[in-house]
Amino acid sequence: AKGAGKNQYKLFDKETDRLLVRKMELERDLRKALVNEELEVYYQPKWDAESNHVSGMEALIRWNHPRLGVVMPSEFIPIAEETGLIVAMTRWMIHEVCRQNTAWQSLDLLHICISVNMSIRVFESGLLGEMVEEALQETGIKPDNLELEITETIAMYDLQDTIKQLKQLKQLGVRISMDDFGTGYSSLGSLDELPIDALKIDRLFIRQSDLTSKQAIISAIITIAGQLNLEVIAEGVETEEQMSFLKSRGCRVMQGYYYGKPMNAKDIEKWLEQPDN
Ligand code: C2E
Ligand code: CA
Ligand code: CA
Ligand code: CA
């Protein structure tokens, strides 16, 4: 038994080594990913369950690593944040999303708002305003067709500074939403001070929306959103049950695998050609 334990330890060691090597490799290669055009934007539809139409999309980043294949953001965004590369990556992301959206609009394929996820590091850099202004000018996109998704962590890290930056962004005309609402360091008490347009109910609540207790929380979020004049959107909707529960509680816009997974630009175009979309 002792011998087996020792072997197990070795096995575990190997797995740890493999992960460490992978992390070092990703760290080393991430800098080149931007210039080598290995980053790609995936788009996930937001669905208006009242009018049964696509009402928007969320942009989600992917890294097509030449050797390792598709790397997910959960693995490389933390590295991008540690190294500061997140600022350049977000600049690229905002520009690419505005460019793609303008292209779709000129083809008359879509006239929607697309959201981009924000990192706390981007707010710290103080460069977000100029990034957004630049992308709007260079692509000619209507400002309200761009949305920035912030989190409670970003809002509460330095509340006064965040409010100041968000107000400047609102002056440019872009939309702001609060992502993962209800899971972060609570911003509930300051929700009325933040110049935001929408609340996104976190996937965790939707996943457990068969529980009466989670249903109560979801209903409360929908009520608060309504009273503060904020749009509300549910993320991670996977089943018909979840969809009809949310609809019955007055949530109109939904996003999740039930409606569509994140897809690259080409696949989104095919998806849009389907008669039901
Ligand atoms: P998020 O902003 O909360 O994005 C939602 C995540 O849930 C996405 O994972 C999406 O693919 C996934 N998802 C959507 N619908 C469903 C569903 O029905 N079921 C399940 N199980 N999952 C669903 P993804 O694309 O892996 O992104 C993970 C996180 O990485 C994002 O969470 C966001 O925090 C971050 N991220 C992604 N792209 C960017 C980016 O360009 N910049 C920054 N700063 N962060 C990003
Ligand atoms: Ca998001
Ligand atoms: Ca989210
Ligand atoms: Ca999340």
mmCIF file of C-alpha atoms and ligand atoms in Angstrom:
data_model
loop_
_atom_site.group_PDB
_atom_site.id
_atom_site.type_symbol
_atom_site.label_atom_id
_atom_site.label_comp_id
_atom_site.label_asym_id
_atom_site.label_seq_id
_atom_site.Cartn_x
_atom_site.Cartn_y
_atom_site.Cartn_z
ATOM 1 C CA ALA A 1 0.000 0.000 0.000
ATOM 2 C CA LYS A 2 2.896 2.253 0.830
ATOM 3 C CA GLY A 3 4.362 1.657 -2.608
ATOM 4 C CA ALA A 4 1.088 2.511 -4.327
ATOM 5 C CA GLY A 5 0.865 5.749 -2.383
ATOM 6 C CA LYS A 6 4.312 6.676 -3.514
ATOM 7 C CA ASN A 7 3.399 6.011 -7.143
ATOM 8 C CA GLN A 8 0.277 8.082 -6.790
ATOM 9 C CA TYR A 9 2.366 10.927 -5.462
ATOM 10 C CA LYS A 10 4.636 10.651 -8.477
ATOM 11 C CA LEU A 11 1.623 10.729 -10.779
ATOM 12 C CA PHE A 12 0.299 13.827 -9.075
ATOM 13 C CA ASP A 13 3.734 15.385 -9.369
ATOM 14 C CA LYS A 14 3.775 14.755 -13.081
ATOM 15 C CA GLU A 15 0.366 16.383 -13.506
ATOM 16 C CA THR A 16 1.547 19.430 -11.552
ATOM 17 C CA ASP A 17 4.662 19.609 -13.716
ATOM 18 C CA ARG A 18 2.608 19.378 -16.876
ATOM 19 C CA LEU A 19 0.376 22.252 -15.778
ATOM 20 C CA LEU A 20 3.369 24.355 -14.789
ATOM 21 C CA VAL A 21 5.053 23.777 -18.129
ATOM 22 C CA ARG A 22 1.816 24.687 -19.890
ATOM 23 C CA LYS A 23 1.465 27.887 -17.874
ATOM 24 C CA MET A 24 5.049 28.889 -18.645
ATOM 25 C CA GLU A 25 4.487 28.173 -22.309
ATOM 26 C CA LEU A 26 1.306 30.275 -22.355
ATOM 27 C CA GLU A 27 3.066 33.124 -20.541
ATOM 28 C CA ARG A 28 5.898 33.025 -23.031
ATOM 29 C CA ASP A 29 3.613 32.942 -26.085
ATOM 30 C CA LEU A 30 0.867 35.362 -25.088
ATOM 31 C CA ARG A 31 2.864 38.436 -26.042
ATOM 32 C CA LYS A 32 3.211 37.120 -29.599
ATOM 33 C CA ALA A 33 -0.443 36.072 -29.811
ATOM 34 C CA LEU A 34 -1.622 39.600 -30.522
ATOM 35 C CA VAL A 35 0.876 40.415 -33.295
ATOM 36 C CA ASN A 36 0.565 36.940 -34.823
ATOM 37 C CA GLU A 37 -3.211 37.372 -34.968
ATOM 38 C CA GLU A 38 -3.910 34.251 -32.924
ATOM 39 C CA LEU A 39 -6.681 35.882 -30.918
ATOM 40 C CA GLU A 40 -10.232 35.497 -32.164
ATOM 41 C CA VAL A 41 -13.543 36.970 -31.080
ATOM 42 C CA TYR A 42 -16.435 34.574 -30.456
ATOM 43 C CA TYR A 43 -19.949 35.961 -30.236
ATOM 44 C CA GLN A 44 -22.804 34.649 -28.124
ATOM 45 C CA PRO A 45 -26.350 35.782 -28.964
ATOM 46 C CA LYS A 46 -28.576 37.530 -26.439
ATOM 47 C CA TRP A 47 -32.165 36.595 -27.113
ATOM 48 C CA ASP A 48 -35.268 38.726 -26.576
ATOM 49 C CA ALA A 49 -37.816 36.146 -25.425
ATOM 50 C CA GLU A 50 -40.770 38.516 -25.984
ATOM 51 C CA SER A 51 -40.135 39.450 -29.599
ATOM 52 C CA ASN A 52 -38.183 36.240 -30.336
ATOM 53 C CA HIS A 53 -35.251 38.020 -31.907
ATOM 54 C CA VAL A 54 -31.547 38.369 -31.377
ATOM 55 C CA SER A 55 -31.290 41.535 -29.313
ATOM 56 C CA GLY A 56 -27.541 41.693 -28.880
ATOM 57 C CA MET A 57 -24.364 39.672 -28.518
ATOM 58 C CA GLU A 58 -21.514 39.255 -26.065
ATOM 59 C CA ALA A 59 -17.961 39.094 -27.361
ATOM 60 C CA LEU A 60 -15.801 36.387 -25.773
ATOM 61 C CA ILE A 61 -12.115 36.027 -26.520
ATOM 62 C CA ARG A 62 -10.397 32.827 -27.683
ATOM 63 C CA TRP A 63 -6.729 32.106 -28.339
ATOM 64 C CA ASN A 64 -5.899 29.808 -31.246
ATOM 65 C CA HIS A 65 -2.499 28.638 -30.025
ATOM 66 C CA PRO A 66 -0.399 27.230 -32.901
ATOM 67 C CA ARG A 67 0.528 24.074 -30.930
ATOM 68 C CA LEU A 68 -1.996 23.778 -28.100
ATOM 69 C CA GLY A 69 -5.160 24.547 -30.059
ATOM 70 C CA VAL A 70 -7.971 26.681 -28.651
ATOM 71 C CA VAL A 71 -7.112 28.131 -25.236
ATOM 72 C CA MET A 72 -10.026 29.433 -23.146
ATOM 73 C CA PRO A 73 -10.057 32.862 -21.467
ATOM 74 C CA SER A 74 -10.260 31.341 -17.976
ATOM 75 C CA GLU A 75 -6.734 30.094 -18.597
ATOM 76 C CA PHE A 76 -5.082 33.088 -20.270
ATOM 77 C CA ILE A 77 -6.947 36.181 -19.025
ATOM 78 C CA PRO A 78 -5.288 35.829 -15.575
ATOM 79 C CA ILE A 79 -1.893 35.703 -17.321
ATOM 80 C CA ALA A 80 -2.811 38.726 -19.433
ATOM 81 C CA GLU A 81 -3.772 40.558 -16.241
ATOM 82 C CA GLU A 82 -0.545 39.624 -14.427
ATOM 83 C CA THR A 83 1.612 40.747 -17.343
ATOM 84 C CA GLY A 84 -0.381 43.864 -18.170
ATOM 85 C CA LEU A 85 -1.051 42.573 -21.696
ATOM 86 C CA ILE A 86 -4.767 42.775 -20.901
ATOM 87 C CA VAL A 87 -4.733 46.484 -21.767
ATOM 88 C CA ALA A 88 -3.503 45.919 -25.333
ATOM 89 C CA MET A 89 -5.769 42.887 -25.681
ATOM 90 C CA THR A 90 -8.838 44.857 -24.620
ATOM 91 C CA ARG A 91 -7.923 47.656 -26.995
ATOM 92 C CA TRP A 92 -7.771 45.099 -29.817
ATOM 93 C CA MET A 93 -11.003 43.439 -28.670
ATOM 94 C CA ILE A 94 -13.010 46.698 -28.602
ATOM 95 C CA HIS A 95 -11.708 47.704 -32.011
ATOM 96 C CA GLU A 96 -12.334 44.294 -33.596
ATOM 97 C CA VAL A 97 -15.870 44.084 -32.177
ATOM 98 C CA CYS A 98 -16.733 47.567 -33.494
ATOM 99 C CA ARG A 99 -15.204 46.740 -36.870
ATOM 100 C CA GLN A 100 -17.131 43.459 -37.176
ATOM 101 C CA ASN A 101 -20.360 45.054 -36.020
ATOM 102 C CA THR A 102 -19.999 47.836 -38.614
ATOM 103 C CA ALA A 103 -19.397 45.210 -41.304
ATOM 104 C CA TRP A 104 -22.521 43.267 -40.297
ATOM 105 C CA GLN A 105 -24.540 46.470 -40.269
ATOM 106 C CA SER A 106 -23.432 47.522 -43.731
ATOM 107 C CA LEU A 107 -24.491 44.074 -45.000
ATOM 108 C CA ASP A 108 -27.798 44.642 -43.227
ATOM 109 C CA LEU A 109 -27.255 41.348 -41.393
ATOM 110 C CA LEU A 110 -27.694 42.768 -37.904
ATOM 111 C CA HIS A 111 -28.322 46.052 -36.159
ATOM 112 C CA ILE A 112 -27.500 45.264 -32.556
ATOM 113 C CA CYS A 113 -25.316 46.160 -29.604
ATOM 114 C CA ILE A 114 -22.295 43.973 -28.836
ATOM 115 C CA SER A 115 -20.745 43.847 -25.368
ATOM 116 C CA VAL A 116 -17.095 43.443 -24.387
ATOM 117 C CA ASN A 117 -15.863 42.195 -20.996
ATOM 118 C CA MET A 118 -13.746 44.531 -18.889
ATOM 119 C CA SER A 119 -10.922 43.786 -16.481
ATOM 120 C CA ILE A 120 -10.048 45.784 -13.401
ATOM 121 C CA ARG A 121 -6.557 46.311 -14.877
ATOM 122 C CA VAL A 122 -8.071 48.232 -17.791
ATOM 123 C CA PHE A 123 -9.802 50.619 -15.387
ATOM 124 C CA GLU A 124 -6.557 51.005 -13.446
ATOM 125 C CA SER A 125 -4.684 51.908 -16.625
ATOM 126 C CA GLY A 126 -6.863 54.967 -17.130
ATOM 127 C CA LEU A 127 -6.776 54.311 -20.882
ATOM 128 C CA LEU A 128 -10.284 52.951 -21.404
ATOM 129 C CA GLY A 129 -11.856 56.269 -22.392
ATOM 130 C CA GLU A 130 -9.345 56.937 -25.162
ATOM 131 C CA MET A 131 -9.551 53.299 -26.332
ATOM 132 C CA VAL A 132 -13.308 53.522 -26.737
ATOM 133 C CA GLU A 133 -13.200 56.954 -28.360
ATOM 134 C CA GLU A 134 -10.612 55.723 -30.851
ATOM 135 C CA ALA A 135 -12.627 52.614 -31.786
ATOM 136 C CA LEU A 136 -15.807 54.661 -32.250
ATOM 137 C CA GLN A 137 -14.032 57.162 -34.483
ATOM 138 C CA GLU A 138 -12.124 54.630 -36.572
ATOM 139 C CA THR A 139 -15.088 52.341 -37.228
ATOM 140 C CA GLY A 140 -17.935 54.853 -37.266
ATOM 141 C CA ILE A 141 -20.120 52.546 -35.166
ATOM 142 C CA LYS A 142 -23.012 54.136 -33.279
ATOM 143 C CA PRO A 143 -21.850 54.485 -29.647
ATOM 144 C CA ASP A 144 -24.914 52.709 -28.241
ATOM 145 C CA ASN A 145 -24.020 49.663 -30.311
ATOM 146 C CA LEU A 146 -21.066 49.090 -27.991
ATOM 147 C CA GLU A 147 -21.509 47.903 -24.411
ATOM 148 C CA LEU A 148 -18.903 47.396 -21.707
ATOM 149 C CA GLU A 149 -19.517 44.651 -19.149
ATOM 150 C CA ILE A 150 -18.071 45.496 -15.762
ATOM 151 C CA THR A 151 -18.189 43.430 -12.559
ATOM 152 C CA GLU A 152 -18.956 44.260 -8.953
ATOM 153 C CA THR A 153 -15.266 43.716 -8.193
ATOM 154 C CA ILE A 154 -14.339 46.474 -10.641
ATOM 155 C CA ALA A 155 -17.044 48.768 -9.281
ATOM 156 C CA MET A 156 -16.130 48.282 -5.630
ATOM 157 C CA TYR A 157 -12.322 48.288 -6.043
ATOM 158 C CA ASP A 158 -12.365 52.075 -6.181
ATOM 159 C CA LEU A 159 -16.010 53.113 -6.324
ATOM 160 C CA GLN A 160 -15.502 56.861 -6.793
ATOM 161 C CA ASP A 161 -12.947 56.415 -9.548
ATOM 162 C CA THR A 162 -15.101 53.805 -11.296
ATOM 163 C CA ILE A 163 -18.124 56.137 -11.196
ATOM 164 C CA LYS A 164 -15.984 58.918 -12.644
ATOM 165 C CA GLN A 165 -14.689 56.745 -15.492
ATOM 166 C CA LEU A 166 -18.132 55.308 -16.202
ATOM 167 C CA LYS A 167 -19.640 58.792 -16.412
ATOM 168 C CA GLN A 168 -17.027 59.753 -19.006
ATOM 169 C CA LEU A 169 -17.823 56.605 -20.957
ATOM 170 C CA LYS A 170 -21.547 57.338 -20.761
ATOM 171 C CA GLN A 171 -20.805 60.772 -22.227
ATOM 172 C CA LEU A 172 -19.339 59.024 -25.255
ATOM 173 C CA GLY A 173 -22.705 57.270 -25.545
ATOM 174 C CA VAL A 174 -21.697 53.653 -24.952
ATOM 175 C CA ARG A 175 -23.736 51.255 -22.825
ATOM 176 C CA ILE A 176 -22.573 49.777 -19.518
ATOM 177 C CA SER A 177 -23.778 46.576 -17.893
ATOM 178 C CA MET A 178 -23.068 44.899 -14.575
ATOM 179 C CA ASP A 179 -21.939 41.324 -15.207
ATOM 180 C CA ASP A 180 -22.232 38.360 -12.798
ATOM 181 C CA PHE A 181 -24.552 40.384 -10.595
ATOM 182 C CA GLY A 182 -25.045 38.972 -7.123
ATOM 183 C CA THR A 183 -21.828 36.975 -6.842
ATOM 184 C CA GLY A 184 -19.106 39.564 -6.324
ATOM 185 C CA TYR A 185 -18.152 41.862 -3.516
ATOM 186 C CA SER A 186 -21.589 43.375 -3.145
ATOM 187 C CA SER A 187 -22.340 46.575 -4.973
ATOM 188 C CA LEU A 188 -26.004 46.478 -3.980
ATOM 189 C CA GLY A 189 -25.793 49.581 -1.790
ATOM 190 C CA SER A 190 -24.189 51.605 -4.597
ATOM 191 C CA LEU A 191 -26.180 50.282 -7.516
ATOM 192 C CA ASP A 192 -28.127 53.542 -7.812
ATOM 193 C CA GLU A 193 -24.903 55.577 -8.018
ATOM 194 C CA LEU A 194 -23.402 53.611 -10.890
ATOM 195 C CA PRO A 195 -24.334 54.937 -14.349
ATOM 196 C CA ILE A 196 -25.269 51.545 -15.785
ATOM 197 C CA ASP A 197 -27.906 50.405 -18.265
ATOM 198 C CA ALA A 198 -28.328 46.715 -17.482
ATOM 199 C CA LEU A 199 -27.854 43.980 -14.883
ATOM 200 C CA LYS A 200 -26.777 40.479 -15.849
ATOM 201 C CA ILE A 201 -27.978 37.788 -13.460
ATOM 202 C CA ASP A 202 -25.121 35.367 -12.863
ATOM 203 C CA ARG A 203 -25.200 31.870 -14.349
ATOM 204 C CA LEU A 204 -24.884 30.352 -10.846
ATOM 205 C CA PHE A 205 -28.403 31.512 -9.922
ATOM 206 C CA ILE A 206 -29.887 30.335 -13.216
ATOM 207 C CA ARG A 207 -28.270 26.910 -12.845
ATOM 208 C CA GLN A 208 -30.065 26.441 -9.527
ATOM 209 C CA SER A 209 -33.301 28.119 -10.501
ATOM 210 C CA ASP A 210 -35.243 24.951 -9.611
ATOM 211 C CA LEU A 211 -34.618 25.858 -5.939
ATOM 212 C CA THR A 212 -37.230 28.087 -4.312
ATOM 213 C CA SER A 213 -34.502 30.025 -2.491
ATOM 214 C CA LYS A 214 -32.650 30.861 -5.714
ATOM 215 C CA GLN A 215 -35.953 31.752 -7.360
ATOM 216 C CA ALA A 216 -36.453 34.332 -4.621
ATOM 217 C CA ILE A 217 -33.035 35.859 -5.306
ATOM 218 C CA ILE A 218 -33.649 35.937 -9.061
ATOM 219 C CA SER A 219 -37.037 37.615 -8.541
ATOM 220 C CA ALA A 220 -35.471 40.173 -6.222
ATOM 221 C CA ILE A 221 -32.811 41.047 -8.802
ATOM 222 C CA ILE A 222 -35.461 41.445 -11.506
ATOM 223 C CA THR A 223 -37.497 43.722 -9.196
ATOM 224 C CA ILE A 224 -34.502 45.893 -8.264
ATOM 225 C CA ALA A 225 -33.548 46.205 -11.923
ATOM 226 C CA GLY A 226 -37.071 47.296 -12.809
ATOM 227 C CA GLN A 227 -37.258 49.874 -10.045
ATOM 228 C CA LEU A 228 -33.870 51.345 -10.948
ATOM 229 C CA ASN A 229 -34.882 51.405 -14.620
ATOM 230 C CA LEU A 230 -32.222 48.921 -15.617
ATOM 231 C CA GLU A 231 -32.607 46.240 -18.228
ATOM 232 C CA VAL A 232 -32.131 42.741 -16.906
ATOM 233 C CA ILE A 233 -30.554 39.825 -18.681
ATOM 234 C CA ALA A 234 -30.135 36.227 -17.552
ATOM 235 C CA GLU A 235 -26.940 34.412 -18.502
ATOM 236 C CA GLY A 236 -26.290 30.676 -18.723
ATOM 237 C CA VAL A 237 -29.843 29.714 -19.706
ATOM 238 C CA GLU A 238 -29.572 26.064 -20.730
ATOM 239 C CA THR A 239 -33.053 24.587 -20.506
ATOM 240 C CA GLU A 240 -36.623 25.323 -21.486
ATOM 241 C CA GLU A 241 -37.619 25.167 -17.792
ATOM 242 C CA GLN A 242 -35.117 27.880 -16.914
ATOM 243 C CA MET A 243 -36.309 29.976 -19.844
ATOM 244 C CA SER A 244 -40.003 29.756 -18.951
ATOM 245 C CA PHE A 245 -39.350 30.387 -15.262
ATOM 246 C CA LEU A 246 -37.365 33.533 -16.092
ATOM 247 C CA LYS A 247 -39.996 34.689 -18.546
ATOM 248 C CA SER A 248 -42.737 34.194 -15.944
ATOM 249 C CA ARG A 249 -40.803 36.436 -13.549
ATOM 250 C CA GLY A 250 -40.513 39.210 -16.123
ATOM 251 C CA CYS A 251 -37.004 38.636 -17.453
ATOM 252 C CA ARG A 252 -37.086 39.419 -21.131
ATOM 253 C CA VAL A 253 -33.548 39.016 -22.426
ATOM 254 C CA MET A 254 -31.634 35.752 -22.081
ATOM 255 C CA GLN A 255 -28.308 34.315 -23.066
ATOM 256 C CA GLY A 256 -27.125 30.728 -22.859
ATOM 257 C CA TYR A 257 -26.581 27.412 -24.603
ATOM 258 C CA TYR A 258 -30.372 27.004 -24.915
ATOM 259 C CA TYR A 259 -30.317 29.789 -27.505
ATOM 260 C CA GLY A 260 -26.792 29.585 -28.849
ATOM 261 C CA LYS A 261 -23.207 28.873 -27.857
ATOM 262 C CA PRO A 262 -20.424 31.372 -28.480
ATOM 263 C CA MET A 263 -19.438 31.130 -32.178
ATOM 264 C CA ASN A 264 -16.828 32.783 -34.336
ATOM 265 C CA ALA A 265 -17.913 35.426 -36.852
ATOM 266 C CA LYS A 266 -18.317 32.942 -39.730
ATOM 267 C CA ASP A 267 -20.467 30.565 -37.693
ATOM 268 C CA ILE A 268 -22.589 33.426 -36.383
ATOM 269 C CA GLU A 269 -23.328 34.395 -39.982
ATOM 270 C CA LYS A 270 -24.449 30.807 -40.730
ATOM 271 C CA TRP A 271 -26.475 30.725 -37.524
ATOM 272 C CA LEU A 272 -28.238 33.938 -38.516
ATOM 273 C CA GLU A 273 -29.237 32.415 -41.857
ATOM 274 C CA GLN A 274 -31.321 29.770 -40.081
ATOM 275 C CA PRO A 275 -35.002 30.680 -40.463
ATOM 276 C CA ASP A 276 -35.742 30.810 -36.717
ATOM 277 C CA ASN A 277 -33.010 33.292 -35.952
HETATM 278 P P1 C2E B 1 -18.463 35.762 -18.446
HETATM 279 O O1 C2E B 1 -18.284 37.183 -18.868
HETATM 280 O O2 C2E B 1 -19.350 35.516 -17.281
HETATM 281 O O3 C2E B 1 -18.957 34.993 -19.742
HETATM 282 C C1 C2E B 1 -19.892 33.933 -19.730
HETATM 283 C C2 C2E B 1 -19.203 32.591 -19.833
HETATM 284 O O4 C2E B 1 -20.191 31.565 -19.715
HETATM 285 C C3 C2E B 1 -18.510 32.342 -21.177
HETATM 286 O O5 C2E B 1 -17.388 31.499 -20.941
HETATM 287 C C4 C2E B 1 -19.580 31.587 -21.952
HETATM 288 O O6 C2E B 1 -19.055 30.791 -22.980
HETATM 289 C C5 C2E B 1 -20.186 30.756 -20.857
HETATM 290 N N1 C2E B 1 -21.578 30.387 -21.132
HETATM 291 C C6 C2E B 1 -22.500 31.059 -21.848
HETATM 292 N N2 C2E B 1 -23.687 30.430 -21.848
HETATM 293 C C7 C2E B 1 -23.527 29.325 -21.090
HETATM 294 C C8 C2E B 1 -24.417 28.247 -20.702
HETATM 295 O O7 C2E B 1 -25.589 28.198 -21.059
HETATM 296 N N3 C2E B 1 -23.873 27.283 -19.895
HETATM 297 C C9 C2E B 1 -22.568 27.304 -19.490
HETATM 298 N N4 C2E B 1 -22.134 26.316 -18.713
HETATM 299 N N5 C2E B 1 -21.729 28.304 -19.830
HETATM 300 C C10 C2E B 1 -22.196 29.301 -20.624
HETATM 301 P P2 C2E B 1 -15.971 31.818 -21.604
HETATM 302 O O8 C2E B 1 -16.153 32.275 -23.003
HETATM 303 O O9 C2E B 1 -15.082 30.661 -21.330
HETATM 304 O O10 C2E B 1 -15.454 33.056 -20.767
HETATM 305 C C11 C2E B 1 -15.160 32.935 -19.393
HETATM 306 C C12 C2E B 1 -14.858 34.265 -18.765
HETATM 307 O O11 C2E B 1 -13.671 34.835 -19.300
HETATM 308 C C13 C2E B 1 -15.952 35.296 -19.015
HETATM 309 O O12 C2E B 1 -17.031 35.099 -18.118
HETATM 310 C C14 C2E B 1 -15.189 36.585 -18.767
HETATM 311 O O13 C2E B 1 -15.114 36.863 -17.395
HETATM 312 C C15 C2E B 1 -13.805 36.238 -19.268
HETATM 313 N N6 C2E B 1 -13.589 36.795 -20.623
HETATM 314 C C16 C2E B 1 -13.953 36.296 -21.826
HETATM 315 N N7 C2E B 1 -13.579 37.115 -22.830
HETATM 316 C C17 C2E B 1 -12.972 38.182 -22.248
HETATM 317 C C18 C2E B 1 -12.365 39.385 -22.742
HETATM 318 O O14 C2E B 1 -12.320 39.685 -23.951
HETATM 319 N N8 C2E B 1 -11.821 40.238 -21.801
HETATM 320 C C19 C2E B 1 -11.876 39.973 -20.471
HETATM 321 N N9 C2E B 1 -11.316 40.862 -19.606
HETATM 322 N N10 C2E B 1 -12.441 38.857 -19.962
HETATM 323 C C20 C2E B 1 -12.985 37.977 -20.841
HETATM 324 CA CA CA B 2 -19.605 38.799 -19.427
HETATM 325 CA CA CA B 3 -21.205 36.770 -16.780
HETATM 326 CA CA CA B 4 -19.120 34.581 -14.945
#
